[in-house]
CSV table of C-alpha atoms in Angstrom, one decimal:
chain,number,residue,atom,x,y,z
P,231,MET,CA,115.8,233.4,-98.0
P,232,ALA,CA,114.4,232.3,-94.7
P,233,THR,CA,114.1,228.7,-95.9
P,234,TRP,CA,117.8,228.8,-97.0
P,235,GLY,CA,118.8,230.1,-93.6
P,236,VAL,CA,117.0,227.3,-91.8
P,237,ARG,CA,118.7,224.8,-94.1
P,238,ILE,CA,122.1,226.2,-93.2
P,239,LEU,CA,121.3,226.2,-89.5
P,240,ALA,CA,120.1,222.6,-89.7
P,241,GLY,CA,123.3,221.6,-91.4
P,242,LEU,CA,125.4,223.3,-88.8
P,243,VAL,CA,123.5,221.5,-86.0
P,244,VAL,CA,123.9,218.1,-87.7
P,245,ALA,CA,127.7,218.8,-88.3
P,246,GLY,CA,128.1,219.8,-84.7
P,247,LEU,CA,126.3,216.7,-83.4
P,248,THR,CA,128.4,214.5,-85.7
P,249,ALA,CA,131.6,216.2,-84.5
P,250,GLY,CA,130.5,215.7,-80.9
P,251,CYS,CA,130.0,212.0,-81.5
P,252,VAL,CA,133.5,211.6,-83.0
P,253,ALA,CA,135.1,213.6,-80.2
P,254,LYS,CA,133.1,211.8,-77.5
P,255,VAL,CA,135.4,210.6,-74.6
P,256,ASP,CA,134.8,207.1,-73.3
P,257,THR,CA,133.4,207.1,-69.8
P,258,TYR,CA,134.1,204.8,-66.9
P,259,GLU,CA,130.4,204.0,-66.5
P,260,GLU,CA,127.6,205.2,-68.7
P,261,GLY,CA,125.1,207.2,-66.6
P,262,LEU,CA,127.5,207.8,-63.8
P,263,GLY,CA,126.5,211.2,-62.3
P,264,PRO,CA,128.9,214.0,-61.3
P,265,LYS,CA,130.7,213.6,-58.0
P,266,GLU,CA,129.6,210.0,-57.7
P,267,LEU,CA,131.5,206.8,-57.1
P,268,PRO,CA,130.6,203.6,-59.0
P,269,LYS,CA,127.3,202.0,-57.9
P,270,GLU,CA,128.7,198.4,-58.0
P,271,TRP,CA,132.1,197.7,-56.4
P,272,PRO,CA,134.2,195.7,-56.9
P,273,THR,CA,133.7,195.6,-60.7
P,274,ALA,CA,133.0,192.4,-62.6
P,275,ASN,CA,136.8,192.1,-63.2
P,276,GLY,CA,137.8,193.1,-59.8
P,277,ARG,CA,138.3,191.6,-56.3
P,278,PRO,CA,138.3,193.4,-53.0
P,279,LEU,CA,141.4,194.3,-51.0
P,280,ARG,CA,142.6,191.8,-48.4
P,281,PRO,CA,145.3,191.9,-45.7
P,282,VAL,CA,148.8,191.2,-47.2
P,283,PRO,CA,152.3,191.6,-45.7
P,284,MET,CA,154.1,194.6,-47.0
P,285,PRO,CA,157.5,193.7,-48.5
P,286,SER,CA,160.8,195.6,-48.2
P,287,GLY,CA,163.7,196.2,-50.6
P,288,GLU,CA,163.4,194.6,-54.0
P,289,PHE,CA,161.1,191.8,-52.9
P,290,LEU,CA,158.0,193.6,-54.3
P,291,LEU,CA,159.4,192.7,-57.7
P,292,ALA,CA,159.2,189.0,-56.9
P,293,LEU,CA,155.7,188.7,-55.3
P,294,PRO,CA,152.9,186.7,-56.9
P,295,GLU,CA,151.1,188.9,-59.4
P,296,GLU,CA,147.8,189.2,-57.4
P,297,THR,CA,149.8,189.9,-54.2
P,298,THR,CA,151.7,192.6,-56.0
P,299,ALA,CA,148.5,194.4,-57.0
P,300,GLN,CA,147.2,194.2,-53.4
P,301,VAL,CA,150.4,195.7,-52.1
P,302,LEU,CA,150.4,198.5,-54.7
P,303,CYS,CA,146.8,199.4,-53.7
P,304,GLN,CA,147.6,199.4,-50.0
P,305,SER,CA,151.1,201.0,-50.1
P,306,LEU,CA,149.5,204.3,-49.1
P,307,PRO,CA,146.6,204.8,-46.6
P,308,PRO,CA,143.1,205.8,-47.6
P,309,GLU,CA,143.5,209.4,-46.5
P,310,ARG,CA,146.5,209.8,-48.7
P,311,TRP,CA,144.6,208.3,-51.7
P,312,ALA,CA,141.8,210.8,-51.0
P,313,GLN,CA,144.3,213.7,-50.8
P,314,LEU,CA,145.9,212.8,-54.2
P,315,MET,CA,142.6,212.0,-55.9
P,316,GLY,CA,140.7,215.0,-54.6
P,317,GLY,CA,138.0,213.1,-52.6
P,318,GLU,CA,136.6,209.7,-51.9
P,319,VAL,CA,138.3,206.7,-53.6
P,320,VAL,CA,137.4,203.0,-54.0
P,321,ARG,CA,140.1,200.5,-54.8
P,322,GLU,CA,140.2,196.9,-56.1
P,323,VAL,CA,142.6,194.4,-57.7
P,324,GLU,CA,141.7,194.2,-61.4
P,325,HIS,CA,142.1,191.0,-63.4
P,326,GLY,CA,144.3,189.7,-60.6
P,327,GLN,CA,147.2,191.9,-61.8
P,328,SER,CA,146.8,195.6,-61.2
P,329,CYS,CA,145.6,198.1,-58.6
P,330,HIS,CA,142.5,199.9,-59.9
P,331,ALA,CA,141.2,203.0,-58.1
P,332,VAL,CA,138.3,205.2,-59.0
P,333,GLY,CA,137.6,208.7,-57.5
P,334,LEU,CA,134.9,211.2,-58.0
P,335,ASP,CA,136.4,212.5,-61.3
P,336,ASP,CA,139.3,210.2,-62.3
P,337,TRP,CA,140.5,206.6,-62.3
P,338,VAL,CA,144.0,205.3,-61.7
P,339,ARG,CA,145.7,202.0,-62.6
P,340,ILE,CA,149.0,200.9,-61.0
P,341,SER,CA,151.0,197.9,-62.2
P,342,LEU,CA,154.5,196.4,-62.7
P,343,HIS,CA,155.8,195.6,-66.2
P,344,ARG,CA,158.9,194.2,-67.8
P,345,THR,CA,158.8,196.8,-70.7
P,346,ALA,CA,157.9,200.5,-71.0
P,347,VAL,CA,155.3,201.9,-73.3
P,348,ALA,CA,155.5,205.6,-72.7
P,349,GLY,CA,157.4,206.2,-75.9
P,350,ASP,CA,154.7,204.4,-77.9
P,351,VAL,CA,151.8,206.5,-76.6
P,352,GLY,CA,153.3,210.0,-76.6
P,353,THR,CA,156.4,212.1,-76.3
P,354,PRO,CA,157.7,211.4,-72.8
P,355,LYS,CA,159.0,214.1,-70.5
P,356,LYS,CA,162.0,212.9,-68.6
P,357,VAL,CA,161.5,213.3,-64.8
P,358,THR,CA,162.9,212.0,-61.6
P,359,VAL,CA,160.7,210.2,-59.0
P,360,ALA,CA,162.2,209.4,-55.6
P,361,GLY,CA,165.6,209.5,-57.2
P,362,ARG,CA,164.7,207.2,-60.0
P,363,PRO,CA,164.5,208.0,-63.7
P,364,ALA,CA,161.0,208.1,-65.1
P,365,ASP,CA,159.0,209.0,-68.3
P,366,LEU,CA,155.9,211.1,-68.0
P,367,VAL,CA,153.2,211.5,-70.6
P,368,ALA,CA,150.6,213.9,-69.3
P,369,LYS,CA,147.5,215.8,-70.6
P,370,GLY,CA,146.2,212.7,-72.5
P,371,SER,CA,143.7,209.9,-72.1
P,372,PRO,CA,145.2,208.1,-70.3
P,373,SER,CA,148.2,210.0,-69.0
P,374,LEU,CA,150.9,207.9,-67.5
P,375,VAL,CA,154.2,207.8,-65.7
P,376,GLU,CA,156.7,204.9,-65.8
P,377,VAL,CA,159.4,204.7,-63.2
P,378,GLN,CA,162.5,202.5,-63.7
P,379,LEU,CA,163.0,200.3,-60.6
P,380,SER,CA,166.0,198.1,-60.8
P,381,ASP,CA,168.0,195.7,-63.0
P,382,ALA,CA,165.7,192.9,-61.9
P,383,GLU,CA,163.4,191.1,-64.4
P,384,VAL,CA,160.5,193.5,-63.6
P,385,ARG,CA,161.7,196.9,-64.4
P,386,VAL,CA,158.9,199.4,-64.6
P,387,LEU,CA,156.3,200.8,-62.2
P,388,ARG,CA,153.5,202.1,-64.4
P,389,ILE,CA,150.7,204.4,-63.2
P,390,GLU,CA,148.0,205.5,-65.6
P,391,THR,CA,145.1,208.0,-65.0
P,392,SER,CA,142.3,209.6,-66.8
P,393,TRP,CA,138.9,211.2,-66.2
P,394,THR,CA,135.8,209.1,-65.6
P,395,ARG,CA,133.1,211.2,-67.4
P,396,ALA,CA,134.4,214.0,-69.5
P,397,PRO,CA,137.7,215.9,-69.9
P,398,ARG,CA,138.4,218.1,-66.9
P,399,GLN,CA,139.1,221.7,-67.5
P,400,ASP,CA,141.7,221.8,-64.8
P,401,ASP,CA,144.0,218.9,-65.9
P,402,GLN,CA,145.7,217.5,-62.8
P,403,SER,CA,147.2,214.4,-64.3
P,404,GLU,CA,150.8,215.4,-63.9
P,405,PRO,CA,150.8,216.3,-60.2
P,406,ARG,CA,148.5,213.3,-59.5
P,407,LEU,CA,150.8,210.9,-61.3
P,408,LEU,CA,154.0,212.2,-59.7
P,409,GLY,CA,152.4,212.3,-56.3
P,410,LEU,CA,151.1,208.8,-56.5
P,411,ALA,CA,154.4,207.5,-57.8
P,412,GLU,CA,156.3,209.1,-54.9
P,413,ALA,CA,153.9,207.8,-52.4
P,414,VAL,CA,153.8,204.2,-53.8
P,415,LEU,CA,157.6,204.0,-54.0
P,416,ALA,CA,157.9,205.2,-50.4
P,417,GLY,CA,155.3,202.7,-49.2
P,418,ALA,CA,156.2,199.6,-51.3
P,419,PHE,CA,159.9,200.0,-51.7
P,420,ALA,CA,161.1,200.5,-48.2
P,421,PRO,CA,164.8,199.9,-47.7
P,422,GLY,CA,165.6,196.2,-47.5
P,423,PRO,CA,167.3,193.3,-49.1
P,424,LYS,CA,168.1,192.9,-52.8
P,425,LEU,CA,166.8,189.9,-54.8
P,426,PRO,CA,169.2,186.9,-54.8
P,427,ALA,CA,171.3,186.6,-57.9
P,428,ALA,CA,170.3,184.0,-60.5
P,429,ASP,CA,172.3,182.2,-63.1
P,430,LYS,CA,171.4,181.7,-66.8
P,431,ARG,CA,169.1,178.8,-65.8
P,432,ASP,CA,167.4,181.0,-63.2
P,433,VAL,CA,168.9,179.0,-60.3
P,434,ILE,CA,169.5,180.9,-57.1
P,435,GLU,CA,171.6,179.9,-54.0
P,436,ARG,CA,170.4,177.1,-51.9
P,437,LYS,CA,169.1,178.0,-48.5
P,438,THR,CA,167.3,176.0,-45.8
P,439,VAL,CA,164.3,178.0,-44.8
P,440,GLU,CA,161.7,176.8,-42.3
P,441,PRO,CA,158.1,177.1,-43.4
P,442,GLY,CA,157.1,179.4,-40.6
P,443,ALA,CA,153.9,181.2,-41.6
P,444,GLY,CA,153.9,179.3,-44.9
P,445,ILE,CA,154.3,180.6,-48.5
P,446,LEU,CA,151.0,182.5,-49.1
P,447,ASP,CA,151.8,186.0,-50.4
P,448,ALA,CA,155.5,185.4,-50.0
P,449,PRO,CA,158.2,186.5,-52.5
P,450,LEU,CA,159.0,183.9,-55.1
P,451,PRO,CA,162.6,183.2,-54.0
P,452,GLU,CA,161.4,182.6,-50.5
P,453,ILE,CA,158.8,180.2,-51.8
P,454,SER,CA,161.5,178.3,-53.7
P,455,TRP,CA,163.6,178.0,-50.6
P,456,LYS,CA,160.7,176.7,-48.5
P,457,LEU,CA,159.6,174.4,-51.2
P,458,CYS,CA,163.1,172.9,-51.6
P,459,THR,CA,163.4,172.6,-47.8
P,460,GLN,CA,160.1,170.6,-47.5
P,461,ILE,CA,160.8,168.5,-50.7
P,462,SER,CA,164.2,167.5,-49.4
P,463,ARG,CA,162.6,166.3,-46.2
P,464,ALA,CA,159.7,164.6,-47.9
P,465,LEU,CA,161.9,162.7,-50.3
P,466,GLY,CA,164.6,162.0,-47.7
P,467,VAL,CA,167.3,163.4,-50.0
P,468,PRO,CA,170.1,166.0,-49.1
P,469,ALA,CA,169.6,169.7,-49.9
P,470,GLU,CA,172.2,169.3,-52.7
P,471,ALA,CA,169.7,167.2,-54.6
P,472,THR,CA,167.3,170.2,-54.8
P,473,GLU,CA,167.6,173.3,-57.0
P,474,PRO,CA,165.7,176.5,-56.1
P,475,ARG,CA,164.7,178.8,-58.9
P,476,SER,CA,164.0,182.6,-58.7
P,477,ASP,CA,160.4,182.2,-60.0
P,478,GLY,CA,158.9,180.1,-57.1
P,479,LYS,CA,160.0,176.7,-58.4
P,480,CYS,CA,162.0,173.8,-57.0
P,481,MET,CA,163.6,171.0,-59.0
P,482,ALA,CA,164.7,167.9,-57.2
P,483,SER,CA,166.3,164.5,-58.1
P,484,SER,CA,165.5,161.2,-56.5
P,485,VAL,CA,166.0,157.5,-57.2
P,486,ASP,CA,162.5,157.6,-58.8
P,487,GLY,CA,163.3,160.4,-61.2
P,488,SER,CA,163.1,164.1,-61.4
P,489,LEU,CA,160.6,166.2,-59.6
P,490,ARG,CA,159.3,169.7,-60.3
P,491,VAL,CA,157.1,171.7,-58.0
P,492,GLU,CA,156.2,175.3,-58.9
P,493,HIS,CA,154.1,178.1,-57.5
P,494,VAL,CA,151.3,179.0,-59.9
P,495,ALA,CA,148.2,181.1,-60.2
P,496,LEU,CA,145.3,178.6,-60.6
P,497,ARG,CA,142.4,180.2,-62.5
P,498,SER,CA,140.1,177.2,-63.0
P,499,GLU,CA,138.1,175.1,-60.5
P,500,LEU,CA,139.8,171.9,-59.3
P,501,GLN,CA,137.4,168.9,-59.2
P,502,GLY,CA,139.7,166.0,-58.1
P,503,GLU,CA,140.2,164.4,-54.7
P,504,PRO,CA,141.6,166.9,-52.2
P,505,VAL,CA,145.2,166.9,-51.0
P,506,ALA,CA,145.8,167.7,-47.4
P,507,GLY,CA,142.2,169.0,-47.2
P,508,ARG,CA,142.8,171.4,-50.1
P,509,PRO,CA,141.1,171.4,-53.6
P,510,ALA,CA,143.2,169.4,-56.1
P,511,GLY,CA,143.1,168.2,-59.7
P,512,GLU,CA,145.2,166.0,-62.0
P,513,SER,CA,145.9,166.6,-65.7
P,514,ALA,CA,148.6,165.4,-68.1
P,515,GLY,CA,150.5,163.7,-65.3
P,516,GLN,CA,150.5,166.9,-63.2
P,517,LEU,CA,148.9,167.4,-59.8
P,518,SER,CA,147.6,170.9,-58.9
P,519,VAL,CA,146.7,172.0,-55.4
P,520,LEU,CA,144.9,175.3,-54.5
P,521,LEU,CA,146.4,176.7,-51.3
P,522,THR,CA,144.0,179.5,-50.4
P,523,ASP,CA,140.3,180.5,-50.6
P,524,ASN,CA,140.9,184.3,-50.8
P,525,GLY,CA,140.5,184.5,-54.6
P,526,SER,CA,144.1,185.0,-55.4
P,527,GLY,CA,144.4,181.5,-56.9
P,528,GLN,CA,147.7,180.8,-55.3
P,529,GLY,CA,148.6,177.1,-55.7
P,530,LEU,CA,151.3,174.5,-56.3
P,531,ARG,CA,151.8,172.2,-59.3
P,532,PHE,CA,153.6,168.9,-58.9
P,533,PHE,CA,155.2,166.8,-61.7
P,534,TRP,CA,157.3,163.7,-61.0
P,535,SER,CA,158.8,162.1,-64.1
P,536,GLY,CA,159.4,158.7,-62.5
P,537,GLY,CA,156.9,158.7,-59.6
P,538,SER,CA,153.5,157.0,-59.8
P,539,LYS,CA,150.2,159.0,-59.5
P,540,GLU,CA,149.8,157.6,-55.9
P,541,ALA,CA,153.4,158.5,-54.9
P,542,LEU,CA,152.9,162.0,-56.3
P,543,ARG,CA,149.8,162.5,-54.2
P,544,GLU,CA,151.5,161.1,-51.1
P,545,LEU,CA,154.4,163.4,-51.6
P,546,ALA,CA,152.1,166.5,-52.1
P,547,GLY,CA,150.3,165.5,-48.9
P,548,LYS,CA,153.6,165.8,-47.0
P,549,VAL,CA,154.8,169.0,-48.6
P,550,VAL,CA,151.6,171.1,-48.6
P,551,PRO,CA,150.6,171.3,-44.9
P,552,PRO,CA,153.8,173.0,-43.7
P,553,LEU,CA,153.7,175.5,-46.5
P,554,LEU,CA,150.2,176.5,-45.4
P,555,GLY,CA,151.7,177.4,-42.0
P,556,SER,CA,149.9,174.5,-40.4
């Protein structure tokens, strides 16, 4: 009888361990102790925060992707982060596209998206955040809130959160998500201008805009206007020969053919001869120029259908310096 009882007990222990493995919750970092921030920061996929201008109105929706993530992380001060996360918090830009924050017990990810996913991961609760309609899916892993922003191309502010080690007994995901959403909207969507209207080809109104401080971290329509202004001057053509687009691109026509210059995120190292002192590289008839060394990868790509390789480099050498604010 005793042997039979031992066998039953052993079976229960094995079953319990097996169930525990199945129910195990993924942790942020294996071995991370309680009430402890990550030992290495930023993470392998992250970059540190850096100073960025804070936009107003709808222009957050049209910033370069890495700049957007920087703004989302810095739209509320460190003390507000600590208040909402219940203690110390470290922040980074993850994969160049989202704000990633880790506290003593939870993590948060904030990003902008064109489509919503709340309905695909749970049964959303309809809420209102800062007067805007939102979907909330709480008490899950992760929990998330998605706030509808405007009728512009990017429509959803998504905030996700979950625990870093094990499920918390006092789930605070709902108040945390709503508090963060309110704070981010207040900090990043200050009253201001609307985005310029674009036609079916994504063309916006022409506007001569002096380079001023340049185009680094600027909204994409502003980048287009400054690009077209400098291209018009470099080619010696009237403003009417240029066509600004809403996505940080300028098209132009000249006697030598059509020109396209676009703002891009450059992810690979450029090995060619520098342009205006900046790293550059040529591939498939296109010339790419890296504008900054801050890790954001902001750059310009030039393509001239009728211009020679030498003429394209000469043109880029005239266009780039003013757009760097120099």
